[in-house]
Amino acid sequence: MTTCVFVQFRCTPGQTYKVADAIYDREVVSELYSTSGEYDLIAKVYIPEGEDVGHYLSERLFDIPGIVRTLTTMTFKAF
């Protein structure tokens, strides 16, 4: 069973498209959207069973240049 999380990304000004391309190229997220407001992007990520969420995201996404801040939201049940 996988765990679904949503990750929001705040990017360095002018770098959002480069960050989005880099995220997409890593083939980790199932969906990726640009957003308005405090964060620039939001991604839907399925964490494989047995993986630690923090380590999984850190090792696969959070080292991308141009990411200033992230916010990860855990999910519990889909309706």
Backbone as numpy.savetxt, mean C-alpha at the origin, in Angstrom:
# Nx Ny Nz CAx CAy CAz Cx Cy Cz
-5.89 -18.80 4.41 -6.73 -17.62 4.41 -5.85 -16.37 4.41
-6.17 -15.44 3.57 -5.40 -14.21 3.49 -6.05 -13.12 4.34
-5.27 -12.12 4.68 -5.76 -10.96 5.40 -5.75 -9.78 4.44
-6.84 -9.05 4.39 -6.93 -7.87 3.53 -6.61 -6.62 4.34
-5.70 -5.81 3.83 -5.40 -4.52 4.44 -5.46 -3.45 3.36
-5.72 -2.24 3.79 -5.66 -1.07 2.92 -4.48 -0.23 3.37
-3.66 0.20 2.42 -2.50 1.02 2.74 -2.62 2.33 1.98
-2.55 3.42 2.74 -2.55 4.75 2.12 -1.11 5.26 2.09
-0.77 5.97 1.03 0.58 6.49 0.84 0.55 7.99 0.64
1.37 8.69 1.39 1.62 10.10 1.12 2.96 10.16 0.41
2.99 10.87 -0.70 4.18 10.90 -1.55 4.84 12.27 -1.52
6.12 12.27 -1.84 6.83 13.52 -2.05 6.12 14.28 -3.17
5.90 15.59 -3.01 5.21 16.34 -4.06 5.85 16.12 -5.44
5.00 15.84 -6.41 5.46 15.61 -7.77 5.90 14.19 -8.06
5.87 13.30 -7.06 6.37 11.94 -7.24 5.27 10.88 -7.22
4.02 11.28 -7.12 2.93 10.31 -6.96 2.86 9.30 -8.09
3.00 9.74 -9.32 2.90 8.81 -10.45 4.08 7.84 -10.47
5.27 8.30 -10.11 6.44 7.41 -10.04 6.26 6.37 -8.93
5.74 6.83 -7.79 5.50 5.91 -6.68 4.44 4.89 -7.09
3.37 5.34 -7.72 2.30 4.43 -8.16 2.84 3.39 -9.14
3.66 3.82 -10.08 4.25 2.88 -11.04 5.12 1.84 -10.32
5.92 2.30 -9.35 6.79 1.39 -8.61 5.98 0.39 -7.79
4.91 0.86 -7.16 4.04 -0.04 -6.39 3.43 -1.08 -7.32
2.89 -0.63 -8.43 2.23 -1.53 -9.38 3.22 -2.57 -9.93
4.45 -2.13 -10.21 5.46 -3.03 -10.78 5.85 -4.16 -9.83
5.68 -3.97 -8.56 6.06 -5.00 -7.59 5.03 -6.13 -7.48
3.88 -5.96 -8.09 2.83 -6.99 -8.15 2.44 -7.50 -6.76
2.30 -6.58 -5.81 1.92 -6.92 -4.44 0.48 -6.53 -4.15
0.01 -5.47 -4.79 -1.32 -4.94 -4.49 -2.35 -5.49 -5.48
-3.58 -5.65 -5.01 -4.63 -6.11 -5.92 -5.32 -4.93 -6.60
-5.35 -3.78 -5.91 -5.94 -2.56 -6.48 -5.14 -1.37 -5.99
-5.04 -0.34 -6.82 -4.30 0.87 -6.47 -5.03 2.07 -7.06
-5.32 3.05 -6.22 -6.07 4.24 -6.64 -5.36 5.51 -6.19
-5.49 6.56 -6.99 -5.11 7.89 -6.52 -6.28 8.44 -5.72
-5.98 9.26 -4.72 -7.03 9.77 -3.84 -6.83 11.26 -3.59
-7.88 11.88 -3.10 -7.77 13.26 -2.65 -7.61 13.24 -1.14
-7.21 14.37 -0.60 -7.10 14.47 0.85 -5.68 14.35 1.34
-5.54 13.83 2.55 -4.25 13.80 3.23 -3.25 12.84 2.60
-3.73 11.78 1.94 -2.87 10.81 1.29 -3.10 10.85 -0.22
-2.10 10.40 -0.97 -2.14 10.49 -2.43 -2.60 9.21 -3.12
-2.34 8.06 -2.49 -2.67 6.76 -3.07 -3.27 5.87 -2.00
-4.09 4.92 -2.44 -4.57 3.87 -1.54 -4.49 2.55 -2.29
-4.02 1.53 -1.58 -3.85 0.21 -2.18 -4.57 -0.84 -1.33
-5.12 -1.82 -2.01 -5.71 -2.99 -1.35 -4.69 -4.11 -1.47
-4.30 -4.67 -0.33 -3.26 -5.69 -0.31 -3.77 -6.91 0.44
-3.56 -8.07 -0.14 -3.88 -9.32 0.53 -2.59 -9.91 1.08
-2.54 -10.06 2.41 -1.37 -10.59 3.07 -1.53 -12.12 3.15
-0.57 -12.88 2.64 -0.69 -14.34 2.68 -0.76 -14.87 4.12
-1.43 -16.00 4.26 -1.57 -16.63 5.57 -0.20 -16.92 6.16
-0.07 -16.63 7.43 1.18 -16.90 8.13 2.21 -15.78 8.05
1.96 -14.78 7.22 2.90 -13.66 7.09 2.58 -12.59 8.13
3.60 -11.97 8.67 3.44 -10.83 9.55 3.16 -9.59 8.69
2.07 -8.90 8.98 1.64 -7.77 8.14 2.73 -6.71 8.03
3.28 -6.32 9.15 4.30 -5.28 9.15 5.52 -5.64 8.34
6.03 -6.85 8.55 7.21 -7.29 7.80 6.90 -7.42 6.32
5.75 -7.99 6.01 5.37 -8.18 4.61 5.34 -6.85 3.85
4.67 -5.86 4.44 4.56 -4.56 3.78 5.91 -3.84 3.73
6.65 -3.89 4.83 7.95 -3.23 4.87 8.91 -3.78 3.83
8.92 -5.09 3.68 9.85 -5.73 2.76 9.45 -5.58 1.30
8.18 -5.36 1.03 7.72 -5.34 -0.36 7.31 -3.97 -0.89
6.98 -3.04 0.00 6.46 -1.75 -0.48 7.13 -0.52 0.12
7.43 -0.55 1.40 7.76 0.69 2.09 9.14 1.24 1.80
9.94 0.54 1.01 11.27 1.05 0.65 11.26 1.80 -0.67
10.09 2.02 -1.25 10.00 2.71 -2.54 10.34 4.19 -2.35
11.27 4.72 -3.14 11.61 6.14 -3.04 10.39 7.00 -3.34
10.24 8.08 -2.60 9.14 9.01 -2.82 7.97 8.82 -1.86
8.01 7.76 -1.06 6.97 7.58 -0.05 7.40 8.33 1.20
6.53 9.23 1.65 6.83 10.04 2.82 6.21 9.44 4.08
5.01 8.90 3.93 4.29 8.36 5.08 3.27 7.34 4.60
2.96 6.36 5.45 1.94 5.38 5.13 0.96 5.25 6.29
-0.21 4.75 5.98 -1.22 4.43 6.98 -1.85 3.12 6.58
-1.70 2.11 7.43 -2.24 0.78 7.14 -3.48 0.54 7.98
-4.55 0.11 7.32 -5.81 -0.19 8.00 -6.10 -1.67 7.84
-6.19 -2.35 8.97 -6.53 -3.77 8.98 -8.03 -3.92 8.76
-8.43 -5.03 8.15 -9.85 -5.29 7.96 -10.23 -6.57 8.70
-11.53 -6.70 8.99 -12.01 -7.85 9.74 -13.06 -8.66 9.00
-14.02 -7.98 8.39 -15.11 -8.70 7.72 -15.59 -7.87 6.54
-15.81 -8.55 5.42 -16.39 -7.90 4.25 -17.90 -8.14 4.26
-18.65 -7.12 3.90 -20.12 -7.23 3.87 -20.62 -7.24 2.45
